[in-house]
mmCIF file of C-alpha atoms and ligand atoms in Angstrom:
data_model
loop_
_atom_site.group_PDB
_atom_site.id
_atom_site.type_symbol
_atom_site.label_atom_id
_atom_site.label_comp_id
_atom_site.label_asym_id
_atom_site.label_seq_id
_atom_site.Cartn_x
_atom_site.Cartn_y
_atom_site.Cartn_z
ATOM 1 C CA UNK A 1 13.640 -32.186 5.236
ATOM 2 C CA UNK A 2 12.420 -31.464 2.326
ATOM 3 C CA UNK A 3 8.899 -29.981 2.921
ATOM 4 C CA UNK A 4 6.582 -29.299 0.355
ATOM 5 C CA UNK A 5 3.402 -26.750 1.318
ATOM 6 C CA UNK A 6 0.334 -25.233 -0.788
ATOM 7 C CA UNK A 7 0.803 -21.448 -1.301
ATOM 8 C CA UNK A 8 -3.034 -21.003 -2.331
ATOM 9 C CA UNK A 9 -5.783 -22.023 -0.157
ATOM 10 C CA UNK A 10 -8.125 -24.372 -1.720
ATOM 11 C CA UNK A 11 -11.131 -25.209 0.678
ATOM 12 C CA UNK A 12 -12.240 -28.221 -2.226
ATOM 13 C CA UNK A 13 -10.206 -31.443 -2.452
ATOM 14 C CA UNK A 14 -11.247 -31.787 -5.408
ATOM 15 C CA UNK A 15 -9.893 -28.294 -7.117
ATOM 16 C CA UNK A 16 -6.754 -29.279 -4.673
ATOM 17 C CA UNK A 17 -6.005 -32.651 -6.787
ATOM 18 C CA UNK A 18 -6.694 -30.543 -9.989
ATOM 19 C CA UNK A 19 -4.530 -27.866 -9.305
ATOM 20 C CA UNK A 20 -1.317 -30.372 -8.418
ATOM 21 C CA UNK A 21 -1.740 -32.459 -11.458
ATOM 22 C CA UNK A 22 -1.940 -29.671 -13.864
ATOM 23 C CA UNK A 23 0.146 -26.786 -12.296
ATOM 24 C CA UNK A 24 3.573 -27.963 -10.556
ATOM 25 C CA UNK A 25 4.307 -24.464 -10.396
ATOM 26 C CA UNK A 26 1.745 -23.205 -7.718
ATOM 27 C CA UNK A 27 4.144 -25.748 -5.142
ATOM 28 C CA UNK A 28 6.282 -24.303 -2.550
ATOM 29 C CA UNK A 29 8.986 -26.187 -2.103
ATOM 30 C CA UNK A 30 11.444 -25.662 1.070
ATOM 31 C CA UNK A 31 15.225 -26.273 0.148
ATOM 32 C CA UNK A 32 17.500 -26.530 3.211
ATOM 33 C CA UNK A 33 21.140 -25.738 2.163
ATOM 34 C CA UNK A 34 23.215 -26.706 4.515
ATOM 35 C CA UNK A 35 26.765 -25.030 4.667
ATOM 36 C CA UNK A 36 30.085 -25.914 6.206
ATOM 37 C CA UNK A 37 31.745 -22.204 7.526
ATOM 38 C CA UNK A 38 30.431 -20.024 9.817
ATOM 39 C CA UNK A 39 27.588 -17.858 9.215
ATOM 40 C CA UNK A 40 29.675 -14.251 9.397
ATOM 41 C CA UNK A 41 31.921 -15.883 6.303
ATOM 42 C CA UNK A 42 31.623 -14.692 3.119
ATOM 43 C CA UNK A 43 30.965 -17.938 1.746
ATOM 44 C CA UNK A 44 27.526 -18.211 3.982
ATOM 45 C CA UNK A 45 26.867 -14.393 3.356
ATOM 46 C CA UNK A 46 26.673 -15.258 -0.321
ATOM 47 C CA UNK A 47 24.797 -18.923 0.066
ATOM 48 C CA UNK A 48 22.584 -16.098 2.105
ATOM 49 C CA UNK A 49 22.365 -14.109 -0.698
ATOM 50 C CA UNK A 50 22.013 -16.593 -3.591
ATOM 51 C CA UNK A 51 18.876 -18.051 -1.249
ATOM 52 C CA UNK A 52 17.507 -14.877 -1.238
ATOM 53 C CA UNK A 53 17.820 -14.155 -4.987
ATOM 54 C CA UNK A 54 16.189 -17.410 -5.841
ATOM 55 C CA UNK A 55 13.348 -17.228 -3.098
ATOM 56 C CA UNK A 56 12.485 -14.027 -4.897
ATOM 57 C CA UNK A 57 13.210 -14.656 -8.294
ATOM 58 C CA UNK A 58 10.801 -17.895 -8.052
ATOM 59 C CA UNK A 59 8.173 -16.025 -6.503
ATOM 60 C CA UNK A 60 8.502 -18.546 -3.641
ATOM 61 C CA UNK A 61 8.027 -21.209 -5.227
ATOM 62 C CA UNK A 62 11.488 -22.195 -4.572
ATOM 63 C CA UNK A 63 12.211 -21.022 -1.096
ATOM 64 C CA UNK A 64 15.791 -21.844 -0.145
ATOM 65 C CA UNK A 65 16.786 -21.344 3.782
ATOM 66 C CA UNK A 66 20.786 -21.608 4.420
ATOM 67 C CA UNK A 67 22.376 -23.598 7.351
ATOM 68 C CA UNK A 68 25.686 -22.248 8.123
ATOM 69 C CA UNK A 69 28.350 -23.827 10.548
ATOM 70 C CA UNK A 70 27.780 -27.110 9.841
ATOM 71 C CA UNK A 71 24.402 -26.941 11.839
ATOM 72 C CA UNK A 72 22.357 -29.380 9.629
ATOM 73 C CA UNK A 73 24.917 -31.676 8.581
ATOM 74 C CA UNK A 74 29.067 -31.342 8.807
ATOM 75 C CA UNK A 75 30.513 -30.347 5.907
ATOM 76 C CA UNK A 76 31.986 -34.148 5.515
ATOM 77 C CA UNK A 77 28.516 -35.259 5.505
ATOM 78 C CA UNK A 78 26.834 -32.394 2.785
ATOM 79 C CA UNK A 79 27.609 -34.061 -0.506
ATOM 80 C CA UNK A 80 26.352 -37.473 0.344
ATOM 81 C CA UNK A 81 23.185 -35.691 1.862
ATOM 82 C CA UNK A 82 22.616 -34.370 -1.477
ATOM 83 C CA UNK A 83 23.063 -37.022 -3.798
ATOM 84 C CA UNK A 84 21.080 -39.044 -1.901
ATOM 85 C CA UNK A 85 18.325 -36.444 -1.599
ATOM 86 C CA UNK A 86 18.516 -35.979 1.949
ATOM 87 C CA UNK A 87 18.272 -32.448 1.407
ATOM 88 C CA UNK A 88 17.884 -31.142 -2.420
ATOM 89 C CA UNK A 89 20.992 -28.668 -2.435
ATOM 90 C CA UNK A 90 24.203 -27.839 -0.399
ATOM 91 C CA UNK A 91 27.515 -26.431 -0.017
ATOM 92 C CA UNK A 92 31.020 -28.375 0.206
ATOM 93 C CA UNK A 93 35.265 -27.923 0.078
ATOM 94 C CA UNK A 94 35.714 -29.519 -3.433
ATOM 95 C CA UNK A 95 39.129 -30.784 -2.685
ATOM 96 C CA UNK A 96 37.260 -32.413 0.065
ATOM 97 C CA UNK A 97 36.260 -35.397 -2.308
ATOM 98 C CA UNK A 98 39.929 -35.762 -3.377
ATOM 99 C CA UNK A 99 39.432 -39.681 -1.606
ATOM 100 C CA UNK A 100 36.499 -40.282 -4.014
ATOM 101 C CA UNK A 101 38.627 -39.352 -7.088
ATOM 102 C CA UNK A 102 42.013 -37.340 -7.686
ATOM 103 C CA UNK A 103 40.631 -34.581 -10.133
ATOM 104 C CA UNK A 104 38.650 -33.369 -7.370
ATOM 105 C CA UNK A 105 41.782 -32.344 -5.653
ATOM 106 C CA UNK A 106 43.144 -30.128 -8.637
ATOM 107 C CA UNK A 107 42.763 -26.875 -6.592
ATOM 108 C CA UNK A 108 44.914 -27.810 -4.012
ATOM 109 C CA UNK A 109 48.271 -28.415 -5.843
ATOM 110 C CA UNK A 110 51.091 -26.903 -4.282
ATOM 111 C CA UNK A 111 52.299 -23.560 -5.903
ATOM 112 C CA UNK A 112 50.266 -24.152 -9.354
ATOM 113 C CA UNK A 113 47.680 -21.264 -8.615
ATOM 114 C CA UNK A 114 48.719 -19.183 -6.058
ATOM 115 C CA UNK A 115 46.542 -15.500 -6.919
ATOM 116 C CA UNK A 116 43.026 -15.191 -7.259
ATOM 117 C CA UNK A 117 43.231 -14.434 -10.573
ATOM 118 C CA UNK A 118 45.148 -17.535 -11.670
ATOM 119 C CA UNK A 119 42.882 -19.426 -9.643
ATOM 120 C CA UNK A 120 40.143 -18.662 -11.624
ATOM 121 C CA UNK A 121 41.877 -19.558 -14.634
ATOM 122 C CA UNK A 122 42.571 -23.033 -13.504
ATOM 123 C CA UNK A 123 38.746 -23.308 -12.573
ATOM 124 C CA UNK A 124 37.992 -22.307 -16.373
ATOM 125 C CA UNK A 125 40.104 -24.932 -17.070
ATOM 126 C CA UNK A 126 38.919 -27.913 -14.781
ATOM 127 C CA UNK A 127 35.972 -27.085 -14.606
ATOM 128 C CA UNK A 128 34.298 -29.571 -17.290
ATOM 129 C CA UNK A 129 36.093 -32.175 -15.912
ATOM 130 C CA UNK A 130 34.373 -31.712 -12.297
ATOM 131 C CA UNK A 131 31.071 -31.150 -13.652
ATOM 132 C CA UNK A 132 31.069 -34.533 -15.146
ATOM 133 C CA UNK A 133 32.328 -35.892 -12.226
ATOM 134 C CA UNK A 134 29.920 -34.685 -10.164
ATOM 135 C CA UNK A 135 26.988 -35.443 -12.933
ATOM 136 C CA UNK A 136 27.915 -38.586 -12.890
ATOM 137 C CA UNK A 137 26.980 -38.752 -9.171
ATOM 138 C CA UNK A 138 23.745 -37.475 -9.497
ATOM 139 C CA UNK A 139 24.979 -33.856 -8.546
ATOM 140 C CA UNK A 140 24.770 -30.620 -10.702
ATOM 141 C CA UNK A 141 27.428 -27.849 -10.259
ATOM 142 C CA UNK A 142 25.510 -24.068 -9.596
ATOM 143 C CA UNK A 143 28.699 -22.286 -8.777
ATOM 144 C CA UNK A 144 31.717 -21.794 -7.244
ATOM 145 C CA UNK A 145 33.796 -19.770 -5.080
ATOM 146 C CA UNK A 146 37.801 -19.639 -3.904
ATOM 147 C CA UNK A 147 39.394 -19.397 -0.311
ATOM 148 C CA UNK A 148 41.896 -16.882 -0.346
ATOM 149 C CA UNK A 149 45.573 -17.943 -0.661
ATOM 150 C CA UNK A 150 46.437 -20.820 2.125
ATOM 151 C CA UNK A 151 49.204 -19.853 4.739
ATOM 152 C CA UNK A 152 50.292 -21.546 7.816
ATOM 153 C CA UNK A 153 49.756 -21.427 11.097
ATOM 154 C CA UNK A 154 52.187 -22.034 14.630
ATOM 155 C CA UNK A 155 51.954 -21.253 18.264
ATOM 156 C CA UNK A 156 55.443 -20.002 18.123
ATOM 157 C CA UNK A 157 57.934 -18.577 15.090
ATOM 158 C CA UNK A 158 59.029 -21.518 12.789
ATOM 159 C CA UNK A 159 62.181 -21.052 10.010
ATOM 160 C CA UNK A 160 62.233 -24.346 8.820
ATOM 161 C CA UNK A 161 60.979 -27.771 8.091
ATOM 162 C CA UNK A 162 62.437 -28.881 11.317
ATOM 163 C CA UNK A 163 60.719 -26.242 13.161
ATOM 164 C CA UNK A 164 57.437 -28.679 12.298
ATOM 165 C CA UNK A 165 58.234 -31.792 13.155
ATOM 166 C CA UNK A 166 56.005 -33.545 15.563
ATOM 167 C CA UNK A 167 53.789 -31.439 15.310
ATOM 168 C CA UNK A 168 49.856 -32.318 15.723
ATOM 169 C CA UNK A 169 48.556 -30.458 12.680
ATOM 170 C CA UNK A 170 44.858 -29.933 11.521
ATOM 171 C CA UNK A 171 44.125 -30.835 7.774
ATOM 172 C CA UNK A 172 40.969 -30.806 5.794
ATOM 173 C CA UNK A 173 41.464 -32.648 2.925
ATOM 174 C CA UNK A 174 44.144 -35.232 0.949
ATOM 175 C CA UNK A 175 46.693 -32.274 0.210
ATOM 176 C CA UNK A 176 46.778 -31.041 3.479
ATOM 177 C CA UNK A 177 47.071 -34.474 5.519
ATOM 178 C CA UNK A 178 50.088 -35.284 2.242
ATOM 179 C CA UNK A 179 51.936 -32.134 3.314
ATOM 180 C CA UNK A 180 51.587 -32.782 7.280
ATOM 181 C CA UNK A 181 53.702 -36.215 6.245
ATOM 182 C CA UNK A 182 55.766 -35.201 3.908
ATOM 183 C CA UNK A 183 56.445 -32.312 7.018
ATOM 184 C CA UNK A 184 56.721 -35.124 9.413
ATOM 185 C CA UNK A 185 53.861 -33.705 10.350
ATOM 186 C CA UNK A 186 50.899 -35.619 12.529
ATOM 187 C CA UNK A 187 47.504 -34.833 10.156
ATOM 188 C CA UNK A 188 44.024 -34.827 12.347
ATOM 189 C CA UNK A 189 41.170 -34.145 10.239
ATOM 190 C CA UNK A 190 39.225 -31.423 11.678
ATOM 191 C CA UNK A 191 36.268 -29.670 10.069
ATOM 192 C CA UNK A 192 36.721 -25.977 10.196
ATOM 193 C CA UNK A 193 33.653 -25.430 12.929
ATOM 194 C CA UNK A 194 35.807 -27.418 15.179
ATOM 195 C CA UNK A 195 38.543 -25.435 15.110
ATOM 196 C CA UNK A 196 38.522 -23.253 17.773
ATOM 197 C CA UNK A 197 37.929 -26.184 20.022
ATOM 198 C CA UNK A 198 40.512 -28.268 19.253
ATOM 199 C CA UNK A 199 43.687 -25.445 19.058
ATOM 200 C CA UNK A 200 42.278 -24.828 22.915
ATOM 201 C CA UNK A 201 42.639 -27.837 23.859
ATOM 202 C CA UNK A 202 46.038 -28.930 21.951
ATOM 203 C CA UNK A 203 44.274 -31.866 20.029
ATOM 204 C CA UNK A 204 46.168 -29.771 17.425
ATOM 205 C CA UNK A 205 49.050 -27.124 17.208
ATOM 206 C CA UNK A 206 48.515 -26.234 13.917
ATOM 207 C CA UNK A 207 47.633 -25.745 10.432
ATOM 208 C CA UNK A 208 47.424 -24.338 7.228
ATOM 209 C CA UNK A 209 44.393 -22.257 5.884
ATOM 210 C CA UNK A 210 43.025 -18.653 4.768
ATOM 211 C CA UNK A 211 43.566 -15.698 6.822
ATOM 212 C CA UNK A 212 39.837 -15.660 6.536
ATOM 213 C CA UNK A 213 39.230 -19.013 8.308
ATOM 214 C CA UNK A 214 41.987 -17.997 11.292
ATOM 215 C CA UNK A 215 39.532 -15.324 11.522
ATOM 216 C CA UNK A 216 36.754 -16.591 11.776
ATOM 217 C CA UNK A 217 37.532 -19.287 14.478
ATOM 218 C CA UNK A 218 39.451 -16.345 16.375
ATOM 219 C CA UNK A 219 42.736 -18.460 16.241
ATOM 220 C CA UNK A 220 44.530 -15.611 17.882
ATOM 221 C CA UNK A 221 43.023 -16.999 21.206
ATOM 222 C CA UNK A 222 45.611 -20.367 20.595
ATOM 223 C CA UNK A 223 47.609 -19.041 17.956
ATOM 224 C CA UNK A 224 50.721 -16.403 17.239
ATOM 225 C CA UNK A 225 51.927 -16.346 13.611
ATOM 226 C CA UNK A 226 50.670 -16.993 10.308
ATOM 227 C CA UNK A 227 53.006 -17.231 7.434
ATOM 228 C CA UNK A 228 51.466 -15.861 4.080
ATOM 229 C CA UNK A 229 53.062 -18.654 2.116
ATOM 230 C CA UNK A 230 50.487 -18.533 -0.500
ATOM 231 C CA UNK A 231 50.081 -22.527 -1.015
ATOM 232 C CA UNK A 232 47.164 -22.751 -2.933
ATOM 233 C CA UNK A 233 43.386 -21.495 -2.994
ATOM 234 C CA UNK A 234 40.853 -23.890 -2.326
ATOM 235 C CA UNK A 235 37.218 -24.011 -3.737
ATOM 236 C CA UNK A 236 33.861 -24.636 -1.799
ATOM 237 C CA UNK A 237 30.636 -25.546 -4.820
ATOM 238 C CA UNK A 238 27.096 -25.574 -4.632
ATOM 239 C CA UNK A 239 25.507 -28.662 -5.868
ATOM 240 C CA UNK A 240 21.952 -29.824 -6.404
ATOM 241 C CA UNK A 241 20.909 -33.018 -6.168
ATOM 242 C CA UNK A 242 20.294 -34.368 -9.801
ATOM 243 C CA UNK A 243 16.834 -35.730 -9.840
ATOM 244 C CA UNK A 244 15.822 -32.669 -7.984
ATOM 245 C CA UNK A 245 16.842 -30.388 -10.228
ATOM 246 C CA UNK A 246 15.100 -32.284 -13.254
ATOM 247 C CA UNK A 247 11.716 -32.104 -11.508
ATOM 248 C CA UNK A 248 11.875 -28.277 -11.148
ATOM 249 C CA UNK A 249 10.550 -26.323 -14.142
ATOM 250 C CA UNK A 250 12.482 -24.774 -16.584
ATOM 251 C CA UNK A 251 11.205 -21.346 -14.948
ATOM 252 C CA UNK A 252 12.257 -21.796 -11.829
ATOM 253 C CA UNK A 253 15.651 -23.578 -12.774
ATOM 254 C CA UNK A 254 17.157 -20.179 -15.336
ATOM 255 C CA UNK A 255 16.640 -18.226 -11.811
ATOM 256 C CA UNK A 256 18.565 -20.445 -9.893
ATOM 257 C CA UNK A 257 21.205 -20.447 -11.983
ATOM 258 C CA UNK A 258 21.200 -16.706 -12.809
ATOM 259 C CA UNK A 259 21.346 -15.880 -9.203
ATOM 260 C CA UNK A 260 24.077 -18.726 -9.008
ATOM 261 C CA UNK A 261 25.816 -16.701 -11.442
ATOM 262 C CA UNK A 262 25.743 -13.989 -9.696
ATOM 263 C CA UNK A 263 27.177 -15.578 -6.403
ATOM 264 C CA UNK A 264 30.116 -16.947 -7.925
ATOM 265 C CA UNK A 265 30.687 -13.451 -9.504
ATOM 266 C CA UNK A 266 30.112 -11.686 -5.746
ATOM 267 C CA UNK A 267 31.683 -14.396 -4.263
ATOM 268 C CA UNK A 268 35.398 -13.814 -6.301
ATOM 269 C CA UNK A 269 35.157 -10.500 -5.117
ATOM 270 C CA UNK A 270 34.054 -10.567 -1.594
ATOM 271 C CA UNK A 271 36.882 -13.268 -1.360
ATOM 272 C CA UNK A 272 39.435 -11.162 -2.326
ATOM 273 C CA UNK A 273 38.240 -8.095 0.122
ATOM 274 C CA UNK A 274 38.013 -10.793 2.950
ATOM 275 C CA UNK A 275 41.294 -11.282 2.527
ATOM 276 C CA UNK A 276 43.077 -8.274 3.557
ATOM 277 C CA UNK A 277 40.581 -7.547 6.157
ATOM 278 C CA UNK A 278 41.011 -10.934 7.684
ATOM 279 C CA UNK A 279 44.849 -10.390 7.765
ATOM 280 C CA UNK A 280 44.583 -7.339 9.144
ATOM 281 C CA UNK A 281 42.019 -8.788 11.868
ATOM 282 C CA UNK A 282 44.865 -11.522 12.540
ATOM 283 C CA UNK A 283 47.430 -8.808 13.361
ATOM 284 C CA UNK A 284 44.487 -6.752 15.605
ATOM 285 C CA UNK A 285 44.404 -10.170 17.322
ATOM 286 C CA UNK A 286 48.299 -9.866 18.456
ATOM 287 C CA UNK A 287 49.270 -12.146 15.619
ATOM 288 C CA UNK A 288 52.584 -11.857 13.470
ATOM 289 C CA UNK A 289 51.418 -11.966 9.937
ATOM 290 C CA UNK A 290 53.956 -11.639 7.325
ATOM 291 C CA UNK A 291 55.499 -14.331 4.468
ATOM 292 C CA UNK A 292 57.594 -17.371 5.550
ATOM 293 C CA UNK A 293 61.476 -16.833 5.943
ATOM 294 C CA UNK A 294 63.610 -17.619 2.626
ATOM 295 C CA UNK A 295 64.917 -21.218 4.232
ATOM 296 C CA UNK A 296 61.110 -22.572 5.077
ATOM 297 C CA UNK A 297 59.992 -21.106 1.443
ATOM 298 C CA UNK A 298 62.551 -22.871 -0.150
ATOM 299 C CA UNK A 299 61.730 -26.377 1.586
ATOM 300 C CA UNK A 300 58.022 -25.884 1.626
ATOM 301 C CA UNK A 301 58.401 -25.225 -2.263
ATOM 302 C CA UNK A 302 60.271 -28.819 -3.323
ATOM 303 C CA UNK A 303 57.554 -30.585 -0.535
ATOM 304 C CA UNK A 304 54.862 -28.813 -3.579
ATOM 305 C CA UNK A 305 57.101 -30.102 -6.076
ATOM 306 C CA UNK A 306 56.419 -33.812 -4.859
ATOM 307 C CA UNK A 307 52.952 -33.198 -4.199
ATOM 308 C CA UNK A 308 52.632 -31.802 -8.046
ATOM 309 C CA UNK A 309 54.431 -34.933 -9.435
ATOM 310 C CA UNK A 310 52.329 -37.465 -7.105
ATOM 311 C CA UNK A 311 49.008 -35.519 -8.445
ATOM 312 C CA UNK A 312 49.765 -35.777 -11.558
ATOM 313 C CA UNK A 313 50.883 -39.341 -11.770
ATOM 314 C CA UNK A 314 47.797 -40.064 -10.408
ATOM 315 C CA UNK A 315 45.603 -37.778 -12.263
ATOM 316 C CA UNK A 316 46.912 -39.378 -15.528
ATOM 317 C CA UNK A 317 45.609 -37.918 -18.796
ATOM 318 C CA UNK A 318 42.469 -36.263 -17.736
ATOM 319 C CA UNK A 319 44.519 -34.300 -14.815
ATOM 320 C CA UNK A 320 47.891 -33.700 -17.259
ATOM 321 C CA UNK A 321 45.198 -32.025 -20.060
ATOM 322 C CA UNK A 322 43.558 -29.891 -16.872
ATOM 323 C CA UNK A 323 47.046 -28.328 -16.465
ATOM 324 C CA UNK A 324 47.493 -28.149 -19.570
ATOM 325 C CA UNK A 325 44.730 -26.565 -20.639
ATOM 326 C CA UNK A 326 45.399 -23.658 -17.425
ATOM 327 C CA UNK A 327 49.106 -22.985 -18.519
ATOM 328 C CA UNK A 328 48.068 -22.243 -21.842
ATOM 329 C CA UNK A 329 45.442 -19.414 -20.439
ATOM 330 C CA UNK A 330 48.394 -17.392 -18.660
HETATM 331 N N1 LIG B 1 39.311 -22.607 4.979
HETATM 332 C C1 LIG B 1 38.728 -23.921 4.987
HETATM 333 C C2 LIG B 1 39.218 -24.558 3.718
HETATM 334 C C3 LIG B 1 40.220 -23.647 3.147
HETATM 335 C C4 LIG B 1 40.161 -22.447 3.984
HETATM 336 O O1 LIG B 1 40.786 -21.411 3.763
HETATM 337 C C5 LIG B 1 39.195 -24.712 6.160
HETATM 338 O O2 LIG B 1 40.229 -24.397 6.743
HETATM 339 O O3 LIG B 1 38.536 -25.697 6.485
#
C-alpha cells in the first residue's frame, strides 16, 4: 500500500541507480492514512487538511492521501496496520487501546474533564505518558484532537438509571462498555461507521457520544433525545509507524510535524464550532436536546465515581501522577 514512484524521468538505468543511492529525497512516497469517521467530520476535514499541508510542504515527496469512514481499514484495525507497516500513518480513538493498557483510557474518565478547555489540560498532562506508550510500540504521536463533550442517547425520554435497564447499548471503547454494566446496560461494540445501520435495525437502542457523531450518522432517523450530560471528551491521534518515520529525512519530517501542529491547533477549534452546530442539527432533526434531569445526573455522577476509583486503582502510580499533574494546571 505503500507505493513508492520516481518523480524525475531518467531514460538511463544507470543515472536511475545513481540518483536512488545518493538522493533519497528525489522519492515520492504515497502514504495512505486511513481514518475511522466520516469524511464530512471535522476530524477527516483536518486529516484532509494536514495531508494537504504536508503534500505541499514536501514538495511531493511525501504525498499523503486520507481514507475516511473506515474505507481502508476499520478504525479497530488502524493502529495495528501501522505498527506493523501495513500502511506508514493513520488515525485512531485513543481510549480505543484502553484493552492494550489502562493509561490509554485516561480521556475517558467520568466527570474528570468535562470542557474543552480542561480537556486540553489533561492532554498536557498525559501526554508524555502516551507518547512513550505508543513509542514503545513502534508508533510516533503527530497530534491530537478532542470529541466534543459525550452525552447520551434514547429512543424515548429517560429520568433515571432504571429508565436504562435492558437496554442494548452501543459502546466504543472500555469506559463505555464499564458504564453500559454498571447501567445494567447490554454493551455491543460498534464502530461509529456502523452506526446508522445498527440503530435501524435495533441491534442497538442506544448510546453515548458527541452531538457531532449523532450527526453525522443522522441518528435522528432512529433516535429522539440526547441528554448533554457532558461525560467526558474523547481523543482520536495520528500516529506514524516508527521505522517509517526514521527513514524519512529530517526535511521532510519538521513539515510533517509543523503541519501536524497546525491540525491539532485547527482541530481544537473546529471541534468546539462542531459542537453547537451539531446540536443544533440534532434539534433540526426533531430531536430533544437539552441536559439530563437532576435524578439521572445525580446517579450517572456516583456510576463516574466508580469508574474514577476502578481507573485509578488500575492505573497505579503512572495514572495517579497523570491526575495529578492535570489538577495542579486548573
Ligand atoms: N464519537 C466517536 C468517539 C467519541 C465520539 O464522540 C464514536 O462515537 O465512535
Amino acid at each position: 500500500m505503500r507505493k513508492k514512484h520516481l518523480k524525475i524521468h531518467a531514460t538511463s538505468g544507470a543515472l536511475l541507480g545513481m540518483l536512488m543511492a545518493l538522493s533519497p529525497a528525489v522519492l515520492a512516497e504515497k502514504w495512505d492514512m486511513p481514518m475511522a469517521y466520516s469524511a464530512t467530520n471535522y476530524h477527516s476535514a483536518v486529516g484532509a487538511e494536514f495531508a494537504e499541508c504536508v503534500t505541499t510542504g514536501t514538495s511531493g515527496s511525501i504525498e499523503i492521501v486520507t481514507h475516511p469512514s473506515g474505507a481502508l481499514f476499520k478504525g479497530a484495525e488502524i493502529k495495528r496496520a501501522v505498527q506493523t507497516g501495513q500502511v506508514p500513518i493513520g488515525e485512531r480513538l485513543l481510549s480505543g487501546h484502553q484493552n492494550e493498557n489502562i493509561l490509554y483510557g485516561f480521556d475517558s474518565i467520568p466527570f474528570l474533564a468535562t470542557s474543552f478547555g480542561d480537556s486540553e489540560k489533561l492532554w498536557k498532562a498525559a501526554k508524555p505518558a502516551i507518547e512513550r506508550l505508543l513509542d514503545s510500540q513502534n508508533l510516533m504521536l503527530l497530534y491530537s484532537v478532542p470529541w466534543p463533550p459525550q452525552g447520551m442517547y434514547f429512543k424515548q425520554a429517560v429520568n433515571s438509571v432504571d429508565d436504562m435497564r435492558g437496554l442494548k447499548f452501543r459502546s466504543y471503547n472500555n469506559a463505555t462498555a464499564r458504564l453500559a454494566e454498571l447501567t445494567g446496560m447490554a454493551p455491543v461494540q460498534i464502530e461509529a461507521a456502523d452506526i446508522s445501520q445498527a440503530f435501524a435495525t435495533g441491534v442497538v437502542e442506544t448510546m453515548i457520544s458527541s452531538g457531532a457523531t449523532g450527526y453525522d450518522r443522522k441518528v435522528w432517523e432512529s433516535l429522539t433525545h440526547f441528554y448533554t450530560v457532558d461525560a467526558w471528551l474523547p481523543r482520536n491521534y495520528v500516529m506514524v509507524n516508527k521505522d517509517i518515520w526514521l527513514r524519512t529525512t529530517e526535511d521532510d519530517r519538521s513539515v510533517i510535524l509543523g503541519c501536524g501542529r497546525l491540525a491539532e491547533y485547527a482541530g481544537l477549534w473546529r471541534a468546539r464550532e462542531y459542537t453547537g452546530f451539531t446540536l443544533n442539527g440534532l434539534r433540526a432533526g426533531g430531536m430533544s436536546v437539552g441536559p439530563a434531569g437532576e435524578a439521572l445526573t445525580m446517579q450517572l455522577k456516583e456510576i463516574g465515581k466508580v469508574m474514577t476509583s476502578e481507573w485509578l486503582e488500575s492505573a497505579g502510580e503512572e495514572g495517579r501522577s497523570i491526575i495529578e499533574a492535570f489538577e495542579a494546571m486548573r
